[in-house]
Coordinates of C-alpha atoms in Angstrom, one line a residue:
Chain K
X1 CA -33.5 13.6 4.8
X2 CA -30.7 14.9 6.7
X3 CA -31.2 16.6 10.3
X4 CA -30.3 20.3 10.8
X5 CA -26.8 20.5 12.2
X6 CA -24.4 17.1 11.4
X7 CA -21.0 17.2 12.9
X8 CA -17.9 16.4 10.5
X9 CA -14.8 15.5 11.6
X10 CA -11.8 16.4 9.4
X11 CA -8.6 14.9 8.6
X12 CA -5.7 17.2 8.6
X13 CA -2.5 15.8 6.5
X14 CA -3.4 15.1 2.6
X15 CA -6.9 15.8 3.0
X16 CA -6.9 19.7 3.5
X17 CA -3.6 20.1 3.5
X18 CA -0.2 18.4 1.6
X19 CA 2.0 16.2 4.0
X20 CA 3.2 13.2 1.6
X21 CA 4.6 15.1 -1.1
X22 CA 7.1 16.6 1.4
X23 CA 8.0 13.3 2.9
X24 CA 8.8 12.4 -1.0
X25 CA 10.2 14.7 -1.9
X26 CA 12.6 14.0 1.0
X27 CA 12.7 10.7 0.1
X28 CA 14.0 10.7 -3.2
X29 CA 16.7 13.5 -1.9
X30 CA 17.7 10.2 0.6
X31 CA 17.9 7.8 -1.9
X32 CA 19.9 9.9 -4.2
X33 CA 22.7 11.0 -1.5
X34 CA 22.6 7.4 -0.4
X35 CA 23.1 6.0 -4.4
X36 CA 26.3 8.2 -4.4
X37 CA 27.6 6.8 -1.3
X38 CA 26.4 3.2 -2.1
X39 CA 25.4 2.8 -5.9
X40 CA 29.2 1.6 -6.7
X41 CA 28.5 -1.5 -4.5
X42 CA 25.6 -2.5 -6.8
X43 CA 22.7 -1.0 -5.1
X44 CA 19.8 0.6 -6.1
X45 CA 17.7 3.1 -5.5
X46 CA 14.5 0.7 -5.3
X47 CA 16.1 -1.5 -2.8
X48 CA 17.0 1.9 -0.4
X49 CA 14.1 3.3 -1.0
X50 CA 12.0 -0.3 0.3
X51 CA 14.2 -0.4 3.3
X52 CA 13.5 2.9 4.5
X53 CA 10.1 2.0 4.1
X54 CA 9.9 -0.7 6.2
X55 CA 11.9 0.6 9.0
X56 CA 9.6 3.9 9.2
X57 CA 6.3 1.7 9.1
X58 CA 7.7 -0.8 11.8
X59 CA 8.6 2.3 13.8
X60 CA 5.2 3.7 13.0
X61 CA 3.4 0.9 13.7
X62 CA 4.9 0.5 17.2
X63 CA 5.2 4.0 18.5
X64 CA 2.9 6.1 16.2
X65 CA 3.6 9.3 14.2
X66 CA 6.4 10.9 16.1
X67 CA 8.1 13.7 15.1
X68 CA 11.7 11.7 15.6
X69 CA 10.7 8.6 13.5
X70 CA 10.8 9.5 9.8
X71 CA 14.5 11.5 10.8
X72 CA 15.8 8.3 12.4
X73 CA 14.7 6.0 9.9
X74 CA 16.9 7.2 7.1
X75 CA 19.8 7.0 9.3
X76 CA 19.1 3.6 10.7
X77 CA 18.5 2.7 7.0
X78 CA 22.4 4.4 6.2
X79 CA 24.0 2.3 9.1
X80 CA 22.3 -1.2 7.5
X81 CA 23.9 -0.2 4.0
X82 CA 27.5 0.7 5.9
X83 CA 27.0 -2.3 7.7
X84 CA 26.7 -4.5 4.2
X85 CA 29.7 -2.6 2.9
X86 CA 32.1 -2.7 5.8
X87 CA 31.8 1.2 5.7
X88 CA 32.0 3.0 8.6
X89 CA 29.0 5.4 9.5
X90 CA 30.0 8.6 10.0
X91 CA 28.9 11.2 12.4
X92 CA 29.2 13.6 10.0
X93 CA 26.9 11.9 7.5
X94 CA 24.0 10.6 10.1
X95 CA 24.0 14.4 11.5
X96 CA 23.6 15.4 7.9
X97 CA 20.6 12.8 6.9
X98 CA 19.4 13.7 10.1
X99 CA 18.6 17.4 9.4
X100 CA 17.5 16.1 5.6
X101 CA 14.9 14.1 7.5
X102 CA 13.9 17.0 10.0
X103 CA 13.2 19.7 6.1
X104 CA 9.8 17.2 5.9
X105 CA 8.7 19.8 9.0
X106 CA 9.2 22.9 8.1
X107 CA 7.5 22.7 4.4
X108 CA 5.5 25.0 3.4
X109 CA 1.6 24.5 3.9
X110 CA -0.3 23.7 0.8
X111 CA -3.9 23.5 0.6
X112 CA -6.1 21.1 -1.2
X113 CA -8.1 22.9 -3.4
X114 CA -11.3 23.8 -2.0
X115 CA -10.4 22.6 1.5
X116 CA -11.0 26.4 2.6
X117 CA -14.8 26.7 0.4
X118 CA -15.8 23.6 1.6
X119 CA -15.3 24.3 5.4
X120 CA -16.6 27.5 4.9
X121 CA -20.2 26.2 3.3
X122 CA -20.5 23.7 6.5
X123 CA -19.6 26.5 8.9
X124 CA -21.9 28.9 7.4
X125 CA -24.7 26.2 6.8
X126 CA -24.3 25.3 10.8
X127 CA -22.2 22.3 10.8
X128 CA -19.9 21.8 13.5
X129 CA -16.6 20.9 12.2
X130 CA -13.7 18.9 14.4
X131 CA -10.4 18.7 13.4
X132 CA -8.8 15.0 14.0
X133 CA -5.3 14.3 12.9
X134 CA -2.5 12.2 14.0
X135 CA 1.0 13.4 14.6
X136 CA 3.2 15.5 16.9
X137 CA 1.1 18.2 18.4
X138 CA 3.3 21.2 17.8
X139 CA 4.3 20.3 14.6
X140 CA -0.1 19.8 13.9
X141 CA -1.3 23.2 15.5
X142 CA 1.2 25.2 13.7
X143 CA 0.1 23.7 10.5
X144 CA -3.6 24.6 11.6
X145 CA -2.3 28.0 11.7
X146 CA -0.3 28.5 8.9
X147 CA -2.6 27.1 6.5
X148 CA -5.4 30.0 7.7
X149 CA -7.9 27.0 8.5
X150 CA -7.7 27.8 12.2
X151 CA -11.1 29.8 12.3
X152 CA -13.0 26.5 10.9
X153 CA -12.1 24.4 14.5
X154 CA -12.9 25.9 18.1
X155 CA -9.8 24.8 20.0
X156 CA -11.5 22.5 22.0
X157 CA -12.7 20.7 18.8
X158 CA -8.9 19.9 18.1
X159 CA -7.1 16.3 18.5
X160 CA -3.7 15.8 17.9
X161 CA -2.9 11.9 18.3
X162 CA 0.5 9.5 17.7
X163 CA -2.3 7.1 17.0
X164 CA -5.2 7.2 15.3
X165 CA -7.4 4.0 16.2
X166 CA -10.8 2.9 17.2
X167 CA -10.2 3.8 20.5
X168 CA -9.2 7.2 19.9
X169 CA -12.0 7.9 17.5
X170 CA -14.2 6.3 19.7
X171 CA -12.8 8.8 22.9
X172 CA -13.6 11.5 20.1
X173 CA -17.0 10.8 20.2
X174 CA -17.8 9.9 23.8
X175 CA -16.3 13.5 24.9
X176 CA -18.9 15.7 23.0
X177 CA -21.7 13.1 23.6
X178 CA -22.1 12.8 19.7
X179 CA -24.1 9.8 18.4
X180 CA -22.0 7.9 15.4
X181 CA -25.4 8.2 13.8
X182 CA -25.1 11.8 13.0
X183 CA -21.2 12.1 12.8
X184 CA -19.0 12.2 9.8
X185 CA -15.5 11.2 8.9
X186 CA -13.9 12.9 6.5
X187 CA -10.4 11.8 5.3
X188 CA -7.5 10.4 2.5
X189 CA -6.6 7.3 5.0
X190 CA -8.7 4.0 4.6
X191 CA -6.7 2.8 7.3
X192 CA -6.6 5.8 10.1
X193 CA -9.7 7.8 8.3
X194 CA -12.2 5.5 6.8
X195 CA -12.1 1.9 8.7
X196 CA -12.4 2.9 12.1
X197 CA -15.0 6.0 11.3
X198 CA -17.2 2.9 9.7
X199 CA -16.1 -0.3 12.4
X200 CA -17.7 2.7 14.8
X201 CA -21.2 3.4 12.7
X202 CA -20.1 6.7 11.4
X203 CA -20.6 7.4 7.7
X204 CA -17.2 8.5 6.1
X205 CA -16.6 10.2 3.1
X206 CA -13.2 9.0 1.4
X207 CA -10.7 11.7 -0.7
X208 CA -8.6 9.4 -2.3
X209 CA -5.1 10.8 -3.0
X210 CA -3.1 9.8 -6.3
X211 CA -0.2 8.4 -4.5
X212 CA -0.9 6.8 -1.1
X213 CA 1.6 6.3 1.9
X214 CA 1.9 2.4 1.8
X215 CA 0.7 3.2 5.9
X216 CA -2.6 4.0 4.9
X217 CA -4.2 1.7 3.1
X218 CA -6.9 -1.0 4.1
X219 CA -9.4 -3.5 3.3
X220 CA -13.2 -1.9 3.8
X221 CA -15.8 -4.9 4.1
X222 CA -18.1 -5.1 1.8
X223 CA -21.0 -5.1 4.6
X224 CA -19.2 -1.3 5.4
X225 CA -20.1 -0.2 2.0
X226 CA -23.4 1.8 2.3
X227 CA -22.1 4.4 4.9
X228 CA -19.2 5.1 2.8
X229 CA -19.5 7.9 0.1
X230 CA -16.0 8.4 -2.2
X231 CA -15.8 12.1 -3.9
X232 CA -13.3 12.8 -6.4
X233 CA -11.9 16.1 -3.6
X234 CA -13.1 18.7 -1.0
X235 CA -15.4 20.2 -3.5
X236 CA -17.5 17.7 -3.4
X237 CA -17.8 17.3 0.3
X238 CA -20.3 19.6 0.9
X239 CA -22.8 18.6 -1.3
X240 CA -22.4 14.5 0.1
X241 CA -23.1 16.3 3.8
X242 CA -25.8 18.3 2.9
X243 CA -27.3 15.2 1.2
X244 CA -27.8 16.5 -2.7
X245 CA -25.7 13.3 -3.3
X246 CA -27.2 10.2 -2.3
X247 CA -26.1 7.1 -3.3
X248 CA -22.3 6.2 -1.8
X249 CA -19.4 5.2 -4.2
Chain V
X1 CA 28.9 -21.1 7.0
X2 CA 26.2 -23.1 4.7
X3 CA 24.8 -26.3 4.5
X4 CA 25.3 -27.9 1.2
X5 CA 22.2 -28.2 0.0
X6 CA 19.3 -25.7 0.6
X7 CA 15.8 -25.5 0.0
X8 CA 14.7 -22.4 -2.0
X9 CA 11.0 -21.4 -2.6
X10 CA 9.8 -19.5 -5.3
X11 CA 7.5 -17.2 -5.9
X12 CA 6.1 -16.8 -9.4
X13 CA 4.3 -13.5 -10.1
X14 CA 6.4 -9.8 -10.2
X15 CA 9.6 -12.5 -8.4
X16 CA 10.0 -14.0 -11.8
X17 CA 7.6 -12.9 -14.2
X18 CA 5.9 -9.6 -14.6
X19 CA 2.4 -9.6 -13.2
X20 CA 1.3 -6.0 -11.5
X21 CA 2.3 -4.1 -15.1
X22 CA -0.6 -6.5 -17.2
X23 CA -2.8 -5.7 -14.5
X24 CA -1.9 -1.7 -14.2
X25 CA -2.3 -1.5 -17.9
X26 CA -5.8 -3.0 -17.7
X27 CA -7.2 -1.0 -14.9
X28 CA -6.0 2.2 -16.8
X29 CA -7.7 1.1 -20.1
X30 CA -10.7 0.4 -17.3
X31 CA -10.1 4.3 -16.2
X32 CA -10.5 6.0 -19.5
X33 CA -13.7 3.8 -20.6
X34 CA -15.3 4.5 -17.4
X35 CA -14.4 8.6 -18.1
X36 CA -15.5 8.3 -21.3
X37 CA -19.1 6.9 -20.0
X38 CA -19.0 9.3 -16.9
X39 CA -16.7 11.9 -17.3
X40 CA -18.7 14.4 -17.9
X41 CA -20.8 14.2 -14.3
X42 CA -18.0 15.2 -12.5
X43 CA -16.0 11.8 -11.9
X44 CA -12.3 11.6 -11.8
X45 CA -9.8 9.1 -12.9
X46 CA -8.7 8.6 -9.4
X47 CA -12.5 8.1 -8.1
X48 CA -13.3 5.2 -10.3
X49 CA -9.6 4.0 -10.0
X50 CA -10.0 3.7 -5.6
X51 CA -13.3 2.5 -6.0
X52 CA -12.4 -0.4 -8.4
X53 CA -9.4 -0.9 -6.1
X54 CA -11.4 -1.4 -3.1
X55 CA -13.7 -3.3 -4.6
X56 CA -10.9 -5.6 -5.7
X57 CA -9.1 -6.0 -2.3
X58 CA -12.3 -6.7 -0.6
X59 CA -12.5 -9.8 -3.2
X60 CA -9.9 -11.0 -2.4
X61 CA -9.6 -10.3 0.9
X62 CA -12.4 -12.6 1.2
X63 CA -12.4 -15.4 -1.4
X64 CA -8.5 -15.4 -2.4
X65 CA -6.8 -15.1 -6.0
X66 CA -9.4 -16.3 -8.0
X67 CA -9.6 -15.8 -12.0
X68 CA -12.9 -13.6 -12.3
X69 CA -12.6 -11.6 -9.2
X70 CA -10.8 -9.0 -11.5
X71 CA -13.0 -8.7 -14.3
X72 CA -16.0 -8.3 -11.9
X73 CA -14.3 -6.0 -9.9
X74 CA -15.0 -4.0 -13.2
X75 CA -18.6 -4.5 -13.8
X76 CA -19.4 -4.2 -10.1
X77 CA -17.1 -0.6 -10.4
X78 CA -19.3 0.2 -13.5
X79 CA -22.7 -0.4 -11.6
X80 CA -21.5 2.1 -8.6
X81 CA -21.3 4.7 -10.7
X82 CA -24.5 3.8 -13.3
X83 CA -26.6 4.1 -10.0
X84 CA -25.1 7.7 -8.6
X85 CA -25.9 9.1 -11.9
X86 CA -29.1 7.7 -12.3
X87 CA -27.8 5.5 -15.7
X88 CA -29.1 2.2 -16.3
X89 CA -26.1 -0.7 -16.5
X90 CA -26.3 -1.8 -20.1
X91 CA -25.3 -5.8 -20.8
X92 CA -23.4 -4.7 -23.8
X93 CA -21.0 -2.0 -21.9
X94 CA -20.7 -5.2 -19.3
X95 CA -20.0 -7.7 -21.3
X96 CA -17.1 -5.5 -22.9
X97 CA -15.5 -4.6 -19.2
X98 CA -15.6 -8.7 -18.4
X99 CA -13.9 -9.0 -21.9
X100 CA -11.2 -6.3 -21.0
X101 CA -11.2 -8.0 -16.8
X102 CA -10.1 -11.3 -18.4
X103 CA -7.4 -9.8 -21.0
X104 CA -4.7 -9.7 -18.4
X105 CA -4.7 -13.7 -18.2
X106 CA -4.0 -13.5 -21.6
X107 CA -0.8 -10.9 -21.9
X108 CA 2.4 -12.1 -22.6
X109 CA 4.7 -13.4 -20.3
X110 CA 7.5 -11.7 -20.0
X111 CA 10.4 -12.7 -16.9
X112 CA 12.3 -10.7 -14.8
X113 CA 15.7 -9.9 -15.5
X114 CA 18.3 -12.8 -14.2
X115 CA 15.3 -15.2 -13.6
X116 CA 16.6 -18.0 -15.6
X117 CA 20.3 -17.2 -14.8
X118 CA 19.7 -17.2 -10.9
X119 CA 17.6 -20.2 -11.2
X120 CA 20.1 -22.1 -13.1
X121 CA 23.2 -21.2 -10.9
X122 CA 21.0 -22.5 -8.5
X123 CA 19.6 -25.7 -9.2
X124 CA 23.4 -26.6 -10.6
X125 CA 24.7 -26.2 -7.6
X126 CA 22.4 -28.9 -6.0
X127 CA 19.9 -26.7 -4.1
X128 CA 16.2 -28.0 -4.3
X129 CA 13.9 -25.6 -5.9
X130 CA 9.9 -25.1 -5.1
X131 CA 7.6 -22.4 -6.9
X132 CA 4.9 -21.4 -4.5
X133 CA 1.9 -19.2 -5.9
X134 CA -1.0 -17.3 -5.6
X135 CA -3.9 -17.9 -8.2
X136 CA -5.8 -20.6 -10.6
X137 CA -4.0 -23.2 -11.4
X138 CA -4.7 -23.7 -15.0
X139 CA -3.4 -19.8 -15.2
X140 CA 0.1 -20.4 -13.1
X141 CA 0.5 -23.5 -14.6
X142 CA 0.5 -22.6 -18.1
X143 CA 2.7 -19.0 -17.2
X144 CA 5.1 -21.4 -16.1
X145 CA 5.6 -23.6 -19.1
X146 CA 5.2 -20.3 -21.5
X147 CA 8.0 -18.6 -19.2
X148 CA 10.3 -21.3 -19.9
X149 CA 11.2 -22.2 -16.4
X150 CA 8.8 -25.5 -15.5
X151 CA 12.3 -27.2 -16.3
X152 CA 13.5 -25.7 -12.3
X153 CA 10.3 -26.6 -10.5
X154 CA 9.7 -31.4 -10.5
X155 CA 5.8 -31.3 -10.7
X156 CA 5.8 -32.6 -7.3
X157 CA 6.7 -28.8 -6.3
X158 CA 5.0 -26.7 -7.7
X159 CA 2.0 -25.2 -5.6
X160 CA -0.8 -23.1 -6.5
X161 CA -3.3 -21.8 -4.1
X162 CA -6.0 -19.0 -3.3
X163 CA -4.5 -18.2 -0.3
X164 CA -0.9 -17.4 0.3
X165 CA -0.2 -17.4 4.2
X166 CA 0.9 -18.7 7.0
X167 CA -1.1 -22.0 6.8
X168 CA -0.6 -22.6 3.6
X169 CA 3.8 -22.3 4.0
X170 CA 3.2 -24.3 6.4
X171 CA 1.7 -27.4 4.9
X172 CA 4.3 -27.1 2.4
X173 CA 7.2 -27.4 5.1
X174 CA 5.3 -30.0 6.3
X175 CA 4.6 -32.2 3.2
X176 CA 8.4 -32.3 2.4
X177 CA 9.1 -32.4 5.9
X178 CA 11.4 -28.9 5.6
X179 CA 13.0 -27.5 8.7
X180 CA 12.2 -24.1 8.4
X181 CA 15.9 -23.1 9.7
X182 CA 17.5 -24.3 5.7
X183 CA 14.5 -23.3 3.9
X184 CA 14.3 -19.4 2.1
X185 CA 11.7 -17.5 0.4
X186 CA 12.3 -15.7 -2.4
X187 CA 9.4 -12.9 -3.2
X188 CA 8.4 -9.5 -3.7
X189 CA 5.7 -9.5 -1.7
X190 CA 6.0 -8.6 2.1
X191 CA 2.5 -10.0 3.2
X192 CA 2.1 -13.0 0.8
X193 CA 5.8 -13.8 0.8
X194 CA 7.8 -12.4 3.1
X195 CA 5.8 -12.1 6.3
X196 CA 4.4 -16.0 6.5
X197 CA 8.1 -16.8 5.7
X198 CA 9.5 -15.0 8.6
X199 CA 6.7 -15.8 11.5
X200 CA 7.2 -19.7 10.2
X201 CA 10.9 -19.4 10.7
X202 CA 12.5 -19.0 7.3
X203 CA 14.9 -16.7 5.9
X204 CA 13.3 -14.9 3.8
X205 CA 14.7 -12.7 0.4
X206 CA 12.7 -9.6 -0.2
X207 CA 13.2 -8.7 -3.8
X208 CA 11.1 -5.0 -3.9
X209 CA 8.9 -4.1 -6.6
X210 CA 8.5 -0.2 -8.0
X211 CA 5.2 -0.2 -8.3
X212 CA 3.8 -2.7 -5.6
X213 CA -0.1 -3.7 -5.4
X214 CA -1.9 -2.3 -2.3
X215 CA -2.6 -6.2 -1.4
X216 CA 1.8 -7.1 -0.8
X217 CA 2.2 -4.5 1.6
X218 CA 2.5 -5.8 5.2
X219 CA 4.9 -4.3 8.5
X220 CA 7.7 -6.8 9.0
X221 CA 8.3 -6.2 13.2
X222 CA 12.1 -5.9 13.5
X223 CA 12.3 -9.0 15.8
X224 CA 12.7 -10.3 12.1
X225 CA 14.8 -8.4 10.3
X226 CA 17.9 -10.9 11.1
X227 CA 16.7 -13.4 8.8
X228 CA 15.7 -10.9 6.0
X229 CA 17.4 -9.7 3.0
X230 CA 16.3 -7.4 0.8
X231 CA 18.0 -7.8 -2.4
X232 CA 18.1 -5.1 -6.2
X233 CA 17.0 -8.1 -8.4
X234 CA 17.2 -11.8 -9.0
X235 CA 20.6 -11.4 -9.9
X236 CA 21.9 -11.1 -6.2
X237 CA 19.5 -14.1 -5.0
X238 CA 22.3 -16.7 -5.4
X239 CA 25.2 -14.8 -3.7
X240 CA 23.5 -14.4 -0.6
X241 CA 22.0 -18.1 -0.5
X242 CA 25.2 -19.5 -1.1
X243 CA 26.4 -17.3 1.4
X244 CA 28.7 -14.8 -0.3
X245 CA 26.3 -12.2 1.4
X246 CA 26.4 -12.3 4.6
X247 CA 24.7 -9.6 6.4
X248 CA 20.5 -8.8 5.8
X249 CA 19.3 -5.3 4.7

């Protein structure tokens, strides 16, 4: 039986709205401009494509999601390939990748289907809904607004972190007074979302995405398994919350 | 400039012989069974496909690569979803997903492009050749001979373990009394592979997969990236052991 009023606490980026499709789609933009200025030496896109990678998750992993990262890591990722070639790296070219990597923020904001219906039922049925997403806090708010799911989160009930961790969660949580007991995670990340919603006694509902950022994933311990509830999208959100479905995935 | 002779370690699966692609295949078979049992109450493909993932990871996670993690990763999938919907677990239906688990031991074995040709330019020029890899014995013993290439690996170094890490690597330095300084790794996967290889002190050859598992991904810090390469195939292994590559991606 579930008490009255439960509070959830939402992920932003690929679980109410798109983010990694962007940084794809950026992606594969990279790794085409740097095929025409490298392919002739014998690379290949797969090899580009796996250094980027790296370097933005090392940068990631040390300073969090900052706005500057993603934008530097294709033109560090330009200067190792000139480097190989004996090619010098041009202004020119790193100002150019530079504003390529920059396009990621100023996408468009998609929704997930029924992010909007599903915030709306837990509003409506009492719910208090917090927003929890990590990234640059400008770049965050803005896509609160544009996305028209500002009115679901009071302002105060809004946290924009470079990291987010245990600790943060946990700083979440101790803030409003809210026992883990009665709080939910929702969210696409096992790794920022799902792990430390559970290592902290919360139950977490997981909306796994189709093509995860390498970043996110993680490995849930079994003993972790019975406060975690997996739904196919938002739609089903409610309906885990309100406790029509009981038995987690 | 290069020593004469160097010591070269192999890893087997998706370095020289396709692996992930029998196991991709499987899991979507896995997928469409599991729709056409539970389709109908709502589940998606991507549901069942994270759940049997996580499931998976945790395995082996905790007990290593063993032969039936897989194929019960399936049944235990299976049972998740007979108890949400209220359906009883029929023997038959498990019996048929172990069957379909333990197909992928079975597939074909089919190497990577320039595996033989990279080996061979190797071995003939008097480098010393170890395969090191994850899984059952009987299973990566017998891929070996069908692959054709036992004839680069003496007996005596060939290594087959549950674990892959830094523990492991090391006994293997230690046994033939390597110095980590002229020994390389040679694998696609950053955590397996790569990572042990670097914290030991190797120089390591990251050869990157399209598809990677969840399981090989791991944040190489940049302390390391001097003694890494990353490489577009098997065919540019030799080239930058013997040195005719000099600079890492």
């Amino acid at each position: 039986m579930k008490k009255d009023k439960e509070h959830v606490i939402f992920d932003l980026d690929d679980t109410l709205v798109h983010c990694n499709v962007h940084f794809l789609r950026v992606r594969r933009n990279f790794v085409e401009q740097m095929l025409r200025w490298f392919g002739r030496g014998g690379v290949t896109g797969r090899e580009i494509w796996a250094t980027q990678s790296r370097i933005d998750l090392e940068q990631v992993e040390k300073g969090g999601l900052q706005k500057d990262h993603f934008p530097q890591s294709l033109v560090e990722t330009y200067r190792i390939f000139c480097k190989r070639f004996g090619r010098k790296a041009e202004p020119e070219e790193e100002r150019s990748l530079l504003a390529l990597g920059y396009r990621v923020y100023e996408s468009p904001v998609i929704l997930y289907p029924y992010a909007r219906e599903s915030l709306e039922e837990l509003r409506d049925r009492g719910h208090v809904l917090y927003l929890y997403t990590g990234g640059d806090p400008e770049v965050q708010l803005r896509k609160l607004e544009q996305s028209g799911l500002s009115r679901f989160f009071d302002p105060e009930r809004r946290f924009v972190t470079p990291f987010k961790d245990r600790v943060r969660l946990g700083e979440l949580l101790h803030q409003f007074d809210l026992p883990a007991g009665s709080a939910w995670m929702v969210g696409n990340s096992l790794r920022s979302d799902i792990l430390p919603a559970l290592e902290l006694g919360l139950t977490a509902i997981h909306v796994p995405e189709e093509q995860p950022w390498e970043f996110d994933h993680a490995v849930i311990p079994e003993s972790y398994y019975s406060r975690l509830h997996q739904v196919s999208g938002l739609r089903e959100v409610p309906a885990v919350i309100i406790g029509e479905r009981g038995v987690a995935g």
